[in-house]
Amino acid sequence: MTTYRVEEVADGFYILRVNDRYTRFFEALWEIPEGITYNAYLLQTPEGDVLFDGWKKPFAALLVDALEQVTSPDRLRYIVVNHMEPDHSGSLEEVARWAPEARVLGHPLAGKMMAAYPRARGRFRPVRDGEVLEIGGERIRFIHTPWLHWPETMMSWLESRRVLVTCDAFGGYGIFEGIYDDECTRWDDAVRAMKKYVVTVIGHYRDWITRNLGKLSKLGVEPRLIAPAHGLVWRRDPKKVMEIYESLARAEPVKGKVLVLYASMYGTVEMIVRRIACSLSRAGLKPVVYGFTDSTRPLVSEILTDAIDSEAIVIAAPTYEAEAFPLIRFAAEEICWKASDGKRVVIVSSYGWGSVAAKRLKEVLEGCKYGVIDVIEYNAIGPAAIEPSEAERIAGEVARAIAGGAGG
Ligand SMILES: Cc1cc2nc3c(=O)[nH]c(=O)nc-3n(C[C@H](O)[C@H](O)[C@H](O)COP(=O)(O)O)c2cc1C
Ligand SMILES: [Fe+2]
Ligand SMILES: [Fe+2]
């Protein structure tokens, strides 16, 4: 059964959160066994109420239900669309039907994207970057924040309350027991949930995070509360959250962290990689190991989450039908697309009769500016293809490349 929550997070400002336990692959791509929430927010004022964002379409009727607890059709004056992706806008038509007088506000591009919601579109009014809506003693400034996550994305800044409604930005996966980052949740878990969302969803546009955060800072936006459209509300230390977000955008590495990613059908690559990982640990580094095997299938969403802040990557694949093993190819391409930032890479591969995997992976990773430190190929069918001394040598190479700074 779907559950939702309506809670006052500040005087007259409510979160309306639905817990989506059905979506297992967000955007039909990212594995999220932990589920996801969609957070809409409602601001009550003496001159009528304002709704920020909404829920995914299957939950539209439930959102109307939730709205009935905190407002009424004649009180709802504005529906603010911070972002048109259907995980937030899917309920737009139902809410517009329920509140026939409500105006719909959004970035000018949002209006152009509203064909699926004719009722809402008919009442759409674009807002300029920096425009302020004054209502019932509140000042709501709309700040265009392009590419966080789409070109039409914006944030709503409740000036006097210092509450920033950020939509996808600062959002995280997971259905947490609490509403806030400091409630029934470990800080590290809250940050990991945000990191996974930002890498998988906004990773490709990371430069825009830096630009938009710079813009917020120039505007003097220093929130007391960050209210994103997924996951937890940040109240413990919003400034720190913004710093973490910025560091994720820059793919700032965790010292010594090495992502070790491999696939192995019959244990050849696995044996090689295990020895390398062990040698990496001995060299004082921190390998984080993911392997696709006949008994394990790691989540690409988690691999990306660990790729973004690794100092180096060891990627290993057997040759498969004159190509690199397909799951590693996919993971490597996604790492390039979402998390690449000139890191150092060691490529390991094996083959039975004609080496291809190493060459292909090199093409992919160099194509997205990774610095390939070494490419090692083993002609082997079955385990035991690497001497411990060879593993030590590779680990030493990774350690030296990391110590040597950027460029490898
Ligand atoms: C389904 C399958 C397809 C393969 N295709 C190739 C190939 O196209 N070229 C090649 O040189 N070796 C090929 N091999 C051999 C493997 O690349 C080689 O045995 C490798 O060391 C396997 O590593 P693993 O045990 O870690 O999976 C293939 C093996 C399998 C099982
Ligand atoms: Fe989005
Ligand atoms: Fe979203």
PDB file of N, CA and C in Angstrom, residues 234-273:
ATOM      1  N   TRP A 234      16.774  19.097   4.461  1.00  0.00           N
ATOM      2  CA  TRP A 234      18.059  19.383   5.104  1.00  0.00           C
ATOM      3  C   TRP A 234      17.905  20.559   6.060  1.00  0.00           C
ATOM      4  N   ARG A 235      18.072  20.275   7.347  1.00  0.00           N
ATOM      5  CA  ARG A 235      17.971  21.376   8.314  1.00  0.00           C
ATOM      6  C   ARG A 235      19.147  21.411   9.281  1.00  0.00           C
ATOM      7  N   ARG A 236      19.872  20.279   9.401  1.00  0.00           N
ATOM      8  CA  ARG A 236      20.956  20.226  10.387  1.00  0.00           C
ATOM      9  C   ARG A 236      22.043  21.238  10.054  1.00  0.00           C
ATOM     10  N   ASP A 237      22.463  21.260   8.799  1.00  0.00           N
ATOM     11  CA  ASP A 237      23.561  22.141   8.410  1.00  0.00           C
ATOM     12  C   ASP A 237      23.499  22.395   6.893  1.00  0.00           C
ATOM     13  N   PRO A 238      22.521  23.204   6.446  1.00  0.00           N
ATOM     14  CA  PRO A 238      22.342  23.414   5.002  1.00  0.00           C
ATOM     15  C   PRO A 238      23.605  23.909   4.297  1.00  0.00           C
ATOM     16  N   LYS A 239      24.398  24.717   5.002  1.00  0.00           N
ATOM     17  CA  LYS A 239      25.619  25.234   4.385  1.00  0.00           C
ATOM     18  C   LYS A 239      26.563  24.076   4.037  1.00  0.00           C
ATOM     19  N   LYS A 240      26.675  23.172   4.966  1.00  0.00           N
ATOM     20  CA  LYS A 240      27.538  21.992   4.763  1.00  0.00           C
ATOM     21  C   LYS A 240      27.013  21.163   3.584  1.00  0.00           C
ATOM     22  N   VAL A 241      25.693  21.037   3.505  1.00  0.00           N
ATOM     23  CA  VAL A 241      25.090  20.261   2.413  1.00  0.00           C
ATOM     24  C   VAL A 241      25.446  20.894   1.071  1.00  0.00           C
ATOM     25  N   MET A 242      25.416  22.226   1.035  1.00  0.00           N
ATOM     26  CA  MET A 242      25.772  22.919  -0.206  1.00  0.00           C
ATOM     27  C   MET A 242      27.242  22.692  -0.549  1.00  0.00           C
ATOM     28  N   GLU A 243      28.069  22.658   0.460  1.00  0.00           N
ATOM     29  CA  GLU A 243      29.500  22.394   0.218  1.00  0.00           C
ATOM     30  C   GLU A 243      29.704  20.983  -0.317  1.00  0.00           C
ATOM     31  N   ILE A 244      28.996  20.036   0.266  1.00  0.00           N
ATOM     32  CA  ILE A 244      29.133  18.642  -0.195  1.00  0.00           C
ATOM     33  C   ILE A 244      28.664  18.546  -1.650  1.00  0.00           C
ATOM     34  N   TYR A 245      27.578  19.235  -1.945  1.00  0.00           N
ATOM     35  CA  TYR A 245      27.030  19.202  -3.305  1.00  0.00           C
ATOM     36  C   TYR A 245      28.043  19.738  -4.310  1.00  0.00           C
ATOM     37  N   GLU A 246      28.640  20.819  -3.923  1.00  0.00           N
ATOM     38  CA  GLU A 246      29.662  21.442  -4.770  1.00  0.00           C
ATOM     39  C   GLU A 246      30.849  20.494  -4.977  1.00  0.00           C
ATOM     40  N   SER A 247      31.242  19.817  -3.902  1.00  0.00           N
ATOM     41  CA  SER A 247      32.395  18.913  -4.025  1.00  0.00           C
ATOM     42  C   SER A 247      32.032  17.712  -4.898  1.00  0.00           C
ATOM     43  N   LEU A 248      30.783  17.279  -4.853  1.00  0.00           N
ATOM     44  CA  LEU A 248      30.354  16.191  -5.742  1.00  0.00           C
ATOM     45  C   LEU A 248      30.384  16.654  -7.188  1.00  0.00           C
ATOM     46  N   ALA A 249      29.977  17.886  -7.400  1.00  0.00           N
ATOM     47  CA  ALA A 249      29.987  18.433  -8.764  1.00  0.00           C
ATOM     48  C   ALA A 249      31.406  18.446  -9.311  1.00  0.00           C
ATOM     49  N   ARG A 250      32.357  18.719  -8.450  1.00  0.00           N
ATOM     50  CA  ARG A 250      33.754  18.766  -8.886  1.00  0.00           C
ATOM     51  C   ARG A 250      34.402  17.383  -8.862  1.00  0.00           C
ATOM     52  N   ALA A 251      33.629  16.363  -8.501  1.00  0.00           N
ATOM     53  CA  ALA A 251      34.135  14.996  -8.385  1.00  0.00           C
ATOM     54  C   ALA A 251      35.361  14.954  -7.472  1.00  0.00           C
ATOM     55  N   GLU A 252      35.288  15.712  -6.412  1.00  0.00           N
ATOM     56  CA  GLU A 252      36.414  15.782  -5.473  1.00  0.00           C
ATOM     57  C   GLU A 252      36.656  14.398  -4.855  1.00  0.00           C
ATOM     58  N   PRO A 253      37.870  13.879  -4.961  1.00  0.00           N
ATOM     59  CA  PRO A 253      38.074  12.496  -4.511  1.00  0.00           C
ATOM     60  C   PRO A 253      38.240  12.341  -3.002  1.00  0.00           C
ATOM     61  N   VAL A 254      37.869  11.167  -2.548  1.00  0.00           N
ATOM     62  CA  VAL A 254      38.169  10.759  -1.179  1.00  0.00           C
ATOM     63  C   VAL A 254      39.573  10.165  -1.217  1.00  0.00           C
ATOM     64  N   LYS A 255      40.403  10.623  -0.303  1.00  0.00           N
ATOM     65  CA  LYS A 255      41.808  10.233  -0.351  1.00  0.00           C
ATOM     66  C   LYS A 255      41.991   8.705  -0.321  1.00  0.00           C
ATOM     67  N   GLY A 256      42.689   8.220  -1.306  1.00  0.00           N
ATOM     68  CA  GLY A 256      43.037   6.796  -1.346  1.00  0.00           C
ATOM     69  C   GLY A 256      41.947   5.878  -1.885  1.00  0.00           C
ATOM     70  N   LYS A 257      40.775   6.420  -2.180  1.00  0.00           N
ATOM     71  CA  LYS A 257      39.673   5.552  -2.627  1.00  0.00           C
ATOM     72  C   LYS A 257      39.895   5.103  -4.076  1.00  0.00           C
ATOM     73  N   VAL A 258      39.806   3.799  -4.288  1.00  0.00           N
ATOM     74  CA  VAL A 258      39.997   3.253  -5.639  1.00  0.00           C
ATOM     75  C   VAL A 258      38.798   2.363  -5.973  1.00  0.00           C
ATOM     76  N   LEU A 259      38.095   2.720  -7.025  1.00  0.00           N
ATOM     77  CA  LEU A 259      37.001   1.862  -7.483  1.00  0.00           C
ATOM     78  C   LEU A 259      37.595   0.708  -8.276  1.00  0.00           C
ATOM     79  N   VAL A 260      37.248  -0.495  -7.862  1.00  0.00           N
ATOM     80  CA  VAL A 260      37.717  -1.682  -8.575  1.00  0.00           C
ATOM     81  C   VAL A 260      36.478  -2.370  -9.148  1.00  0.00           C
ATOM     82  N   LEU A 261      36.410  -2.401 -10.454  1.00  0.00           N
ATOM     83  CA  LEU A 261      35.202  -2.877 -11.107  1.00  0.00           C
ATOM     84  C   LEU A 261      35.587  -3.977 -12.086  1.00  0.00           C
ATOM     85  N   TYR A 262      34.906  -5.112 -11.987  1.00  0.00           N
ATOM     86  CA  TYR A 262      35.278  -6.200 -12.895  1.00  0.00           C
ATOM     87  C   TYR A 262      34.073  -7.058 -13.262  1.00  0.00           C
ATOM     88  N   ALA A 263      34.262  -7.839 -14.309  1.00  0.00           N
ATOM     89  CA  ALA A 263      33.317  -8.901 -14.635  1.00  0.00           C
ATOM     90  C   ALA A 263      34.134 -10.151 -14.871  1.00  0.00           C
ATOM     91  N   SER A 264      33.540 -11.274 -14.519  1.00  0.00           N
ATOM     92  CA  SER A 264      34.280 -12.516 -14.700  1.00  0.00           C
ATOM     93  C   SER A 264      33.299 -13.675 -14.862  1.00  0.00           C
ATOM     94  N   MET A 265      33.427 -14.369 -15.984  1.00  0.00           N
ATOM     95  CA  MET A 265      32.498 -15.469 -16.256  1.00  0.00           C
ATOM     96  C   MET A 265      32.916 -16.747 -15.545  1.00  0.00           C
ATOM     97  N   TYR A 266      34.224 -17.029 -15.609  1.00  0.00           N
ATOM     98  CA  TYR A 266      34.728 -18.286 -15.048  1.00  0.00           C
ATOM     99  C   TYR A 266      35.866 -18.086 -14.054  1.00  0.00           C
ATOM    100  N   GLY A 267      35.995 -16.871 -13.538  1.00  0.00           N
ATOM    101  CA  GLY A 267      36.934 -16.664 -12.443  1.00  0.00           C
ATOM    102  C   GLY A 267      38.327 -16.191 -12.825  1.00  0.00           C
ATOM    103  N   THR A 268      38.625 -16.103 -14.111  1.00  0.00           N
ATOM    104  CA  THR A 268      39.963 -15.671 -14.509  1.00  0.00           C
ATOM    105  C   THR A 268      40.210 -14.230 -14.056  1.00  0.00           C
ATOM    106  N   VAL A 269      39.372 -13.339 -14.549  1.00  0.00           N
ATOM    107  CA  VAL A 269      39.519 -11.923 -14.196  1.00  0.00           C
ATOM    108  C   VAL A 269      39.334 -11.741 -12.690  1.00  0.00           C
ATOM    109  N   GLU A 270      38.426 -12.498 -12.131  1.00  0.00           N
ATOM    110  CA  GLU A 270      38.158 -12.336 -10.694  1.00  0.00           C
ATOM    111  C   GLU A 270      39.400 -12.630  -9.863  1.00  0.00           C
ATOM    112  N   MET A 271      40.084 -13.681 -10.190  1.00  0.00           N
ATOM    113  CA  MET A 271      41.302 -14.045  -9.456  1.00  0.00           C
ATOM    114  C   MET A 271      42.349 -12.926  -9.587  1.00  0.00           C
ATOM    115  N   ILE A 272      42.489 -12.407 -10.784  1.00  0.00           N
ATOM    116  CA  ILE A 272      43.459 -11.333 -11.026  1.00  0.00           C
ATOM    117  C   ILE A 272      43.092 -10.108 -10.189  1.00  0.00           C
ATOM    118  N   VAL A 273      41.813  -9.755 -10.260  1.00  0.00           N
ATOM    119  CA  VAL A 273      41.360  -8.533  -9.592  1.00  0.00           C
ATOM    120  C   VAL A 273      41.440  -8.655  -8.075  1.00  0.00           C
TER     121      VAL A 273
END
